[in-house]
mmCIF file of C-alpha atoms and ligand atoms in Angstrom:
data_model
loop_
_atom_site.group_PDB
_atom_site.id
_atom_site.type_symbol
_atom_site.label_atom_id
_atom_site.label_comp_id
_atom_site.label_asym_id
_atom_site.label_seq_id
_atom_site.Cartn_x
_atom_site.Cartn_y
_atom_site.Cartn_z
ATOM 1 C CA UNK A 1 5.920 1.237 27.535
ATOM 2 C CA UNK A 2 4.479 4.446 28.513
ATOM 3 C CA UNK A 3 0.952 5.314 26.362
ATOM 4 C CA UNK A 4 0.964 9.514 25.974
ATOM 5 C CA UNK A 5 -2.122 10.669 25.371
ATOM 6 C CA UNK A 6 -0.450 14.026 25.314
ATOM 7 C CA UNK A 7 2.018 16.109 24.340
ATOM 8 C CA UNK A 8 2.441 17.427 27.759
ATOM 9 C CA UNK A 9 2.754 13.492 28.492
ATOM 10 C CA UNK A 10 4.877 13.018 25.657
ATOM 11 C CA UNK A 11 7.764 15.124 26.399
ATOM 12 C CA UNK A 12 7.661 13.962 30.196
ATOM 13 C CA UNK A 13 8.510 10.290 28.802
ATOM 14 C CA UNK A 14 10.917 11.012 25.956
ATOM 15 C CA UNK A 15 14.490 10.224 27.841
ATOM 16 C CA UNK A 16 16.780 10.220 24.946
ATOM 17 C CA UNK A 17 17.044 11.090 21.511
ATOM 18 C CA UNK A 18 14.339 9.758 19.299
ATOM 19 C CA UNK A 19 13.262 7.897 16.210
ATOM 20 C CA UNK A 20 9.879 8.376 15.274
ATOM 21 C CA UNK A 21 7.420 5.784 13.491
ATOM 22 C CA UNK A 22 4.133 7.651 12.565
ATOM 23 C CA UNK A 23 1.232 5.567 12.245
ATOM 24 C CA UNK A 24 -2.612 5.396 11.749
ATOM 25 C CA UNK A 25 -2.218 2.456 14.234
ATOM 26 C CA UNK A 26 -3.975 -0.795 13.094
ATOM 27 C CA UNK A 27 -0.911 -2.312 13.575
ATOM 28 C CA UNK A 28 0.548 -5.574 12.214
ATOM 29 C CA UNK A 29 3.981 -6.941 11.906
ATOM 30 C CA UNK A 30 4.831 -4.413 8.940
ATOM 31 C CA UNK A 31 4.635 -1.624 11.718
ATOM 32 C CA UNK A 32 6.629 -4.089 14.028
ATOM 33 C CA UNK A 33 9.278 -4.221 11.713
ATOM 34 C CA UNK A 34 9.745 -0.703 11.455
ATOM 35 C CA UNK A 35 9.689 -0.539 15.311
ATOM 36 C CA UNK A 36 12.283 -2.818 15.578
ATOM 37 C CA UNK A 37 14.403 -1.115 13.115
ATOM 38 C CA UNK A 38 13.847 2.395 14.599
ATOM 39 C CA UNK A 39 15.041 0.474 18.325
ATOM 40 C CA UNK A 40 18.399 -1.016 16.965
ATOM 41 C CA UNK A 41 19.907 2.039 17.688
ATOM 42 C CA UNK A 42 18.984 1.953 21.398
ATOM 43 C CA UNK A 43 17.134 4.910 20.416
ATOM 44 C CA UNK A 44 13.806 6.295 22.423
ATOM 45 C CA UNK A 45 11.356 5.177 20.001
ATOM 46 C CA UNK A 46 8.093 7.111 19.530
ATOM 47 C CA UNK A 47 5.224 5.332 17.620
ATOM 48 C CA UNK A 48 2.441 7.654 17.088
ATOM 49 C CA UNK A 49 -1.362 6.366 16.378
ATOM 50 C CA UNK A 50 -3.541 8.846 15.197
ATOM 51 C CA UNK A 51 -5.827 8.250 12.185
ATOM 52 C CA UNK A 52 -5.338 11.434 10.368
ATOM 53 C CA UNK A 53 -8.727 12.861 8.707
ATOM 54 C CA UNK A 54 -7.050 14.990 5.851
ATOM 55 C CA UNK A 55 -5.908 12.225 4.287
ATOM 56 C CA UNK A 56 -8.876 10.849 3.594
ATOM 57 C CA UNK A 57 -11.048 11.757 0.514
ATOM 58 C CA UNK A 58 -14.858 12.245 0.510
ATOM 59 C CA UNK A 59 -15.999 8.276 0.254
ATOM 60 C CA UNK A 60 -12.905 7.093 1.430
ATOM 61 C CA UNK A 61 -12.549 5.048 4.869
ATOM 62 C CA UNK A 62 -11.892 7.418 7.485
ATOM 63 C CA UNK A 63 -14.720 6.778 9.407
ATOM 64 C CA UNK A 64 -14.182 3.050 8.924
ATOM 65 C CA UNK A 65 -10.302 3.021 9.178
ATOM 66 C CA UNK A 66 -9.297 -0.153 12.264
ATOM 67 C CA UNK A 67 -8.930 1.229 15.589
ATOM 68 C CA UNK A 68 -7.445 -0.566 18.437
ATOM 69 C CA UNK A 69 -5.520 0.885 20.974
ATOM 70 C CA UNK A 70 -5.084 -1.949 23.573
ATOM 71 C CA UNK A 71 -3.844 -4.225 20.367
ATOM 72 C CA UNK A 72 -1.897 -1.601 18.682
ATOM 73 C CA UNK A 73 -0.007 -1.086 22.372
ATOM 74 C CA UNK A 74 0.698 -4.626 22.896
ATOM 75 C CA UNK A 75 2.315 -4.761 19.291
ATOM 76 C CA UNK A 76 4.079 -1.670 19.847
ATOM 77 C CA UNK A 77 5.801 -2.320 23.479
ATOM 78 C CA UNK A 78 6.548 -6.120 21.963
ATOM 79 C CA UNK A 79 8.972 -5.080 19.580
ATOM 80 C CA UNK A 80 10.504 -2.088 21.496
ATOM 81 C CA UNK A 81 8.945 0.890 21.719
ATOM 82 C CA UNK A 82 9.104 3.240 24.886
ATOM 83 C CA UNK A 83 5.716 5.485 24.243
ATOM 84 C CA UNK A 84 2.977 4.874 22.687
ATOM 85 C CA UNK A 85 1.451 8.747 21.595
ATOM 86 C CA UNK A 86 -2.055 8.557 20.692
ATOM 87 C CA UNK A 87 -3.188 11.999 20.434
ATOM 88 C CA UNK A 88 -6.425 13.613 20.856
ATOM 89 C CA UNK A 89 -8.129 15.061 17.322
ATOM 90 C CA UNK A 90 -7.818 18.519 19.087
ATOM 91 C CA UNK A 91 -4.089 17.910 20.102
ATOM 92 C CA UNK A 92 -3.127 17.480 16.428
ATOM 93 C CA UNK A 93 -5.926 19.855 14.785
ATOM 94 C CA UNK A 94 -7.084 22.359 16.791
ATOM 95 C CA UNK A 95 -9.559 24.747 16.396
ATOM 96 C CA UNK A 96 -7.616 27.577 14.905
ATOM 97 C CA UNK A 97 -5.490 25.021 12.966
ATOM 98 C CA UNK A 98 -4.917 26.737 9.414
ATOM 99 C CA UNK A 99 -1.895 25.777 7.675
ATOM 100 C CA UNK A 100 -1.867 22.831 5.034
ATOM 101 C CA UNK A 101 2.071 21.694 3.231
ATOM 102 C CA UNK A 102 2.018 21.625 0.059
ATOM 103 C CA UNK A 103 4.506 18.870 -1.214
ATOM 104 C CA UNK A 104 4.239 20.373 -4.914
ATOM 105 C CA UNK A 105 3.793 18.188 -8.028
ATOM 106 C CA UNK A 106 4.237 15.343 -7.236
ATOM 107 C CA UNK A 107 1.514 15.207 -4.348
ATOM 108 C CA UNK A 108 -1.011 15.263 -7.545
ATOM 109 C CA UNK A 109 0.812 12.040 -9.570
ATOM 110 C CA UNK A 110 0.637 8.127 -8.955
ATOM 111 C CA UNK A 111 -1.854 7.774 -5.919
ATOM 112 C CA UNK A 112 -2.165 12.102 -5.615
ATOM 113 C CA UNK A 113 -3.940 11.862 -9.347
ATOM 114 C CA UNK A 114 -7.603 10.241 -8.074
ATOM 115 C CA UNK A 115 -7.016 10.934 -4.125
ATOM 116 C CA UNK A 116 -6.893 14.796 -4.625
ATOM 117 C CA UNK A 117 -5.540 16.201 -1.197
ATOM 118 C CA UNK A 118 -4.190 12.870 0.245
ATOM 119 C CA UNK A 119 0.111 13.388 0.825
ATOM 120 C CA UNK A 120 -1.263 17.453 1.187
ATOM 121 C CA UNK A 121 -3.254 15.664 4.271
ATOM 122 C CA UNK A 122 -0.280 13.297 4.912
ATOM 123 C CA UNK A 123 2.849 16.036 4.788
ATOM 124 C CA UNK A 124 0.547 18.307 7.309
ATOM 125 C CA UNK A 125 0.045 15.893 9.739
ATOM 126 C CA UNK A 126 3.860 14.180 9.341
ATOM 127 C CA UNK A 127 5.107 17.761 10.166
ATOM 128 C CA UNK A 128 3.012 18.278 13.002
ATOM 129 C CA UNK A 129 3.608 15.055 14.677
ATOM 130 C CA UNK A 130 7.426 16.184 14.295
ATOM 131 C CA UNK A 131 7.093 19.114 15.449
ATOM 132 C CA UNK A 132 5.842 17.601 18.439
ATOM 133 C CA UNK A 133 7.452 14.703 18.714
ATOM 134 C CA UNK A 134 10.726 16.253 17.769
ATOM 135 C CA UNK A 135 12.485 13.565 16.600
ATOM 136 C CA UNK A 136 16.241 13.178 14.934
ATOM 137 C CA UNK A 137 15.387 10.556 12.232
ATOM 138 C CA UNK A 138 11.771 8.899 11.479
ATOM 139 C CA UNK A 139 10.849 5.575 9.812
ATOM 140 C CA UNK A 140 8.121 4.761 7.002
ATOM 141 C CA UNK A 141 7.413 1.379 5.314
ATOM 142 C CA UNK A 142 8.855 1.138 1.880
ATOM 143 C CA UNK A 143 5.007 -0.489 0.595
ATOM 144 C CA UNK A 144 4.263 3.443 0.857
ATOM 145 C CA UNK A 145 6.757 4.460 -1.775
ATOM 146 C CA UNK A 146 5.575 7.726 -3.148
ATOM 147 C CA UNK A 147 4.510 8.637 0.183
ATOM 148 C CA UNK A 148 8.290 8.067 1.655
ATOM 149 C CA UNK A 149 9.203 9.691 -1.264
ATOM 150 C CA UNK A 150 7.313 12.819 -0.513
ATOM 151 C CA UNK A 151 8.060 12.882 3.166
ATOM 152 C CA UNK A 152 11.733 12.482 2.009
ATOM 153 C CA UNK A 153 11.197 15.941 -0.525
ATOM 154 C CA UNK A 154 9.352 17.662 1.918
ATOM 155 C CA UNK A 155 12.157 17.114 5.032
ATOM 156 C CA UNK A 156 14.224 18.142 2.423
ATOM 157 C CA UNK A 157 13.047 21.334 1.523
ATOM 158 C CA UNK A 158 11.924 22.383 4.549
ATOM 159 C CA UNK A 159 15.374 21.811 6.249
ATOM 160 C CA UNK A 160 13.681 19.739 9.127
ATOM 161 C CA UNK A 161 16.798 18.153 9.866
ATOM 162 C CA UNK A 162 14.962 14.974 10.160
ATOM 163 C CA UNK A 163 16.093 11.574 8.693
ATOM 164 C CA UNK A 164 13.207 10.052 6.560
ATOM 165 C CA UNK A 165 14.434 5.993 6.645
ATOM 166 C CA UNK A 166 12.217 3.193 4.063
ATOM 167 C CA UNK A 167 11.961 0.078 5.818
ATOM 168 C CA UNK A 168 11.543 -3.257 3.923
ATOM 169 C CA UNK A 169 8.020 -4.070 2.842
ATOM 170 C CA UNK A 170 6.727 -7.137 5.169
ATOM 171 C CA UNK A 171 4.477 -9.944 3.057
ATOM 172 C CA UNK A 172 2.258 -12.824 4.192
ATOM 173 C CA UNK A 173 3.120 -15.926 2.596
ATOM 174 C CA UNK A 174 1.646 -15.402 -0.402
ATOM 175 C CA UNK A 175 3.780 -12.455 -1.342
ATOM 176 C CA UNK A 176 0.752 -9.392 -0.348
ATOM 177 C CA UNK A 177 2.138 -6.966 1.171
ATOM 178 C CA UNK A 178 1.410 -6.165 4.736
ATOM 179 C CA UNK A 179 -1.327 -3.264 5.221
ATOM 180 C CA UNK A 180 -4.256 -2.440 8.001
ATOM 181 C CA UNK A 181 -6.433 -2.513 4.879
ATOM 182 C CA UNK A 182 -6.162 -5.986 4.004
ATOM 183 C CA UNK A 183 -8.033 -6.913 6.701
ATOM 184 C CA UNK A 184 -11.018 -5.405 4.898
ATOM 185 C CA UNK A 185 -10.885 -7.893 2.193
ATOM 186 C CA UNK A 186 -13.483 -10.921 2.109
ATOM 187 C CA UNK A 187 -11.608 -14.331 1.649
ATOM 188 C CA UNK A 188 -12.141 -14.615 -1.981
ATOM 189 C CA UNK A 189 -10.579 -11.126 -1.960
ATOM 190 C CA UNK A 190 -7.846 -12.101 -0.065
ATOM 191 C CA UNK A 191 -6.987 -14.653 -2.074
ATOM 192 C CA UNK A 192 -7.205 -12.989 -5.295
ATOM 193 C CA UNK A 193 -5.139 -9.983 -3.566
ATOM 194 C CA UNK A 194 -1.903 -12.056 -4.347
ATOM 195 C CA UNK A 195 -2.265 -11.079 -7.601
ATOM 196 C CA UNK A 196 -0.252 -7.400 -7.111
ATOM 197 C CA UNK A 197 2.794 -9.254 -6.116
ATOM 198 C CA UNK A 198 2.388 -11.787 -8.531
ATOM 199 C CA UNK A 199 2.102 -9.101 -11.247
ATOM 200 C CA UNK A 200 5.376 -7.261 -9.913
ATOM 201 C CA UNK A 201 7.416 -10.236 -9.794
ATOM 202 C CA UNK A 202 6.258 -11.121 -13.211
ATOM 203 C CA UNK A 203 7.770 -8.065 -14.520
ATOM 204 C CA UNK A 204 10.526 -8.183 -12.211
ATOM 205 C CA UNK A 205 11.397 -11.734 -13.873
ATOM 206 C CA UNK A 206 10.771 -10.155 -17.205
ATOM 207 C CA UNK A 207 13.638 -7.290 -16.514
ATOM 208 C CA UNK A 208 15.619 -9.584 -14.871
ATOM 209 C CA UNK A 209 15.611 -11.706 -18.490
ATOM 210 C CA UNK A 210 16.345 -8.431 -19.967
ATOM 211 C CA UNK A 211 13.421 -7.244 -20.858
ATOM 212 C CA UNK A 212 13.254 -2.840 -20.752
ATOM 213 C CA UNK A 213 10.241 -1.650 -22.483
ATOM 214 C CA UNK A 214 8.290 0.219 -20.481
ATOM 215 C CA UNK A 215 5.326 -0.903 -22.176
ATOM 216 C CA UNK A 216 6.037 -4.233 -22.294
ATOM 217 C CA UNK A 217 6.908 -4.693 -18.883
ATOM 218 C CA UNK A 218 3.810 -2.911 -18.084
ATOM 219 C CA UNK A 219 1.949 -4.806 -19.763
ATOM 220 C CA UNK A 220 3.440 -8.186 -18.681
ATOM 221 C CA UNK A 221 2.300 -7.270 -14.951
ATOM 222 C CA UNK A 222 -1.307 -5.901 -15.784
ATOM 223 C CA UNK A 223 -1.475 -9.624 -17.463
ATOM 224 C CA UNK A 224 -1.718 -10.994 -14.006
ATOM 225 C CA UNK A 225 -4.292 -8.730 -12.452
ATOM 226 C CA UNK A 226 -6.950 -10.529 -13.169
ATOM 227 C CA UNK A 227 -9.695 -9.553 -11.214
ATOM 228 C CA UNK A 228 -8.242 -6.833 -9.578
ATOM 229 C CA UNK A 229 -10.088 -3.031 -10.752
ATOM 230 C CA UNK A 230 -6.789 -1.436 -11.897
ATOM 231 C CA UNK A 231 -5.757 2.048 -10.621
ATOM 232 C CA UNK A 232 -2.674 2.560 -12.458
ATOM 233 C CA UNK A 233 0.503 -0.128 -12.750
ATOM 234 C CA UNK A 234 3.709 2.499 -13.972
ATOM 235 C CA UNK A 235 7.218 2.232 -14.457
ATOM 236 C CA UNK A 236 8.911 5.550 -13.022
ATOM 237 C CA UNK A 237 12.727 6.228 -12.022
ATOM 238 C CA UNK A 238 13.504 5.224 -8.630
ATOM 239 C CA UNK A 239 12.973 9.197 -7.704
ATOM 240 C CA UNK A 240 9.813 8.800 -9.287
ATOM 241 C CA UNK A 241 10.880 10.706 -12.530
ATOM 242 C CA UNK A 242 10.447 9.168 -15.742
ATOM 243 C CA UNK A 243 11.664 5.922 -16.643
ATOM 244 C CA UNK A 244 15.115 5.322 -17.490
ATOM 245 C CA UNK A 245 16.063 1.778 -18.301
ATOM 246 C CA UNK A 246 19.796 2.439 -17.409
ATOM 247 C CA UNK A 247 18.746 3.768 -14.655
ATOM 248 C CA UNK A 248 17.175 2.307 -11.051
ATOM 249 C CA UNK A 249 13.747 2.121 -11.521
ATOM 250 C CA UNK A 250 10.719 1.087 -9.424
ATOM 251 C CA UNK A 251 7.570 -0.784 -10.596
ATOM 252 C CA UNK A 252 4.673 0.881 -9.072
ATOM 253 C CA UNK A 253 1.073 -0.586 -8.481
ATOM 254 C CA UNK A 254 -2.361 0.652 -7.144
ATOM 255 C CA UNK A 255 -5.808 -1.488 -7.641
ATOM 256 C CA UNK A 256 -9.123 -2.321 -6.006
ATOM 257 C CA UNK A 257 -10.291 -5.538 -4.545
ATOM 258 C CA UNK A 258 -14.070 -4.912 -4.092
ATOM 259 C CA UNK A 259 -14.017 -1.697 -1.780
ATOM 260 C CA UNK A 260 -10.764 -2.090 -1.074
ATOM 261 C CA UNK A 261 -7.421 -0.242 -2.144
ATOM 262 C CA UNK A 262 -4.506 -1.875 -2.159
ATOM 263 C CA UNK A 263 -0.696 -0.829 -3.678
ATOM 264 C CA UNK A 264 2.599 -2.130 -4.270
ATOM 265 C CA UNK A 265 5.822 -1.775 -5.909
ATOM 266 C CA UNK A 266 9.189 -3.074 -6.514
ATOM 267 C CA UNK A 267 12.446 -1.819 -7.173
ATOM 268 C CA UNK A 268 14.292 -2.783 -10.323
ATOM 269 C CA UNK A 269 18.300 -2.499 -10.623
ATOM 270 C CA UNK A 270 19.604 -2.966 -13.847
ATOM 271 C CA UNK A 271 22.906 -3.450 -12.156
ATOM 272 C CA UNK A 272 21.469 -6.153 -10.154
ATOM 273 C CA UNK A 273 18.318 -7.394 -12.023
ATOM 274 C CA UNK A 274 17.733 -10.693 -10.690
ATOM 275 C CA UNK A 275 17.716 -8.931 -7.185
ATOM 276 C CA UNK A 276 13.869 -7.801 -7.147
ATOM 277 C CA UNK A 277 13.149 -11.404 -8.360
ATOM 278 C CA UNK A 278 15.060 -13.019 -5.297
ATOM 279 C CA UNK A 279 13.711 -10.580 -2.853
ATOM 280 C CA UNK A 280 10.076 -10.468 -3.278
ATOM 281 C CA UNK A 281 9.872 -14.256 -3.020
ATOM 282 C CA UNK A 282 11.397 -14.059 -0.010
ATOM 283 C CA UNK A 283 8.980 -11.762 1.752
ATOM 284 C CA UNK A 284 11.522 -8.765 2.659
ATOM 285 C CA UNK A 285 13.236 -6.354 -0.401
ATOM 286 C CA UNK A 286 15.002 -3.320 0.424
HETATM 287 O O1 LIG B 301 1.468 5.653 6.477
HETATM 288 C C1 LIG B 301 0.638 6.007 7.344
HETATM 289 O O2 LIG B 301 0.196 5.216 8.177
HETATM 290 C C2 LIG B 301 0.158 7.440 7.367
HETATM 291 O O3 LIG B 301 0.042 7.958 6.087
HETATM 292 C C3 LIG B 301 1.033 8.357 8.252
HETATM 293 C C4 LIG B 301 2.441 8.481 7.704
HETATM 294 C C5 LIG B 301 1.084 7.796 9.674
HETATM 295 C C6 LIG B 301 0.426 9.752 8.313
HETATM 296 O O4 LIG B 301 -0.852 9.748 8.854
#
């Protein structure tokens, strides 16, 4: 595996058409799994690790964020990537850097109502990386669902020409959901962390009984959160438009463990209601 610290380096190593996985590096078997599925292609696979500043609010853990290239590159060649980018800030933000993407209302919803700025800071650098990178199809973890759903609208609209693929949401044993962040969590954290997933599949078991009150289900899953400092626990369409209970709908969950933020969701099917049940105890749902 080839580490580009470059774009000039970049597009020496790039032999092939590409799929893209952008991350803020910390990397853990979550980001391994999407590797993986971005190589089974035969694809050149492109991981990026650059931890992007505009997505960070004033507070938040920018400055704090894991960095570790050596591990990150270890991770990254192990489950098939061919190159490594990790840019310089000045590569990706230069000094005359002015433009900032927009992705419209629903940046400002869900996670964009208390981190003002965030998928604003997260479209910009997404689009730069492409353009850079110049990839035919990129992959994002499914844990991140309103921000693959953003990236999805804004590839969209912007005719990128891109494909924007989820990827299942990796758990520890427990049923938490893989993230760089956990690892700030103190043990007692940790173990009261399992809580999210246990509130999700508490719904989930809920609808899959029938149950289709919004309320109710909501209310059912913020039961189990004891402990946690709740964010917001909603029950949108699977587009994130309002809930439809005929409709595909996804269970969405943000909370704070101590200093740390931590979010989840899980799809519900009313075709197939016992499915989100069945896959979040096995530690993979698509
Ligand atoms: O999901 C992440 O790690 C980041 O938001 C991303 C997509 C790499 C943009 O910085």
């Amino acid at each position: 595996m080839i580490i580009a610290r470059s774009a000039t380096e970049l597009r020496a190593a790039i032999n092939g058409p590409v799929s893209f996985v952008p991350t803020m590096g910390a990397l853990h078997a979550g980001h391994a799994s999407l590797i993986r599925l971005a190589a089974a292609d035969g694809s050149c696979v492109v991981v990026s690790d650059f931890v992007n500043p505009s997505q960070f609010g004033e507070g938040e853990d920018f400055e704090s964020y894991p960095r570790d290239l050596d591990g990150d590159a270890a991770i990254a060649e192990q489950a098939g990537a061919q190159i490594l980018y990790a840019p310089s800030m000045a590569e990706i933000y230069p000094p005359d850097f002015a433009t900032t993407i927009d992705p419209g209302p629903l940046a400002h919803e869900l996670c964009g109502a208390l981190r003002p700025g965030h998928f604003a800071g997260v479209a910009t650098v997404v689009v730069r990386l492409f353009g850079l990178v110049g990839p035919r199809r990129a992959i994002f973890g499914r844990k991140d669902y309103q921000q693959l759903a953003i990236l999805q609208l804004v590839a969209k609209d912007l005719a990128l020409g891109i494909e924007i693929v989820g990827a299942p949401t990796i758990r520890d044993a427990d049923g938490l959901a893989l993230s760089s962040r956990n690892a700030y969590l103190s043990a007692a954290e940790r173990v009261q962390a399992a809580a999210l997933p246990v509130a999700l599949q508490r719904a989930a078991a809920a609808y899959a009984n029938g149950e289709r009150d919004a309320a109710i289900l909501a209310a059912i899953g913020r039961n189990a959160l004891d402990g946690v400092e709740l964010e917001y626990l909603e029950l949108r369409s699977a587009e994130l438009a309002p809930y439809d209970p005929e409709h595909l709908a996804v269970l969405l969950v943000a909370g704070h463990l101590g200093a740390t933020r931590l979010i989840d969701n899980i799809v519900l099917d009313p075709t197939a209601p016992e499915h989100a049940v069945a896959q979040l105890s096995t530690k993979e749902y698509a």
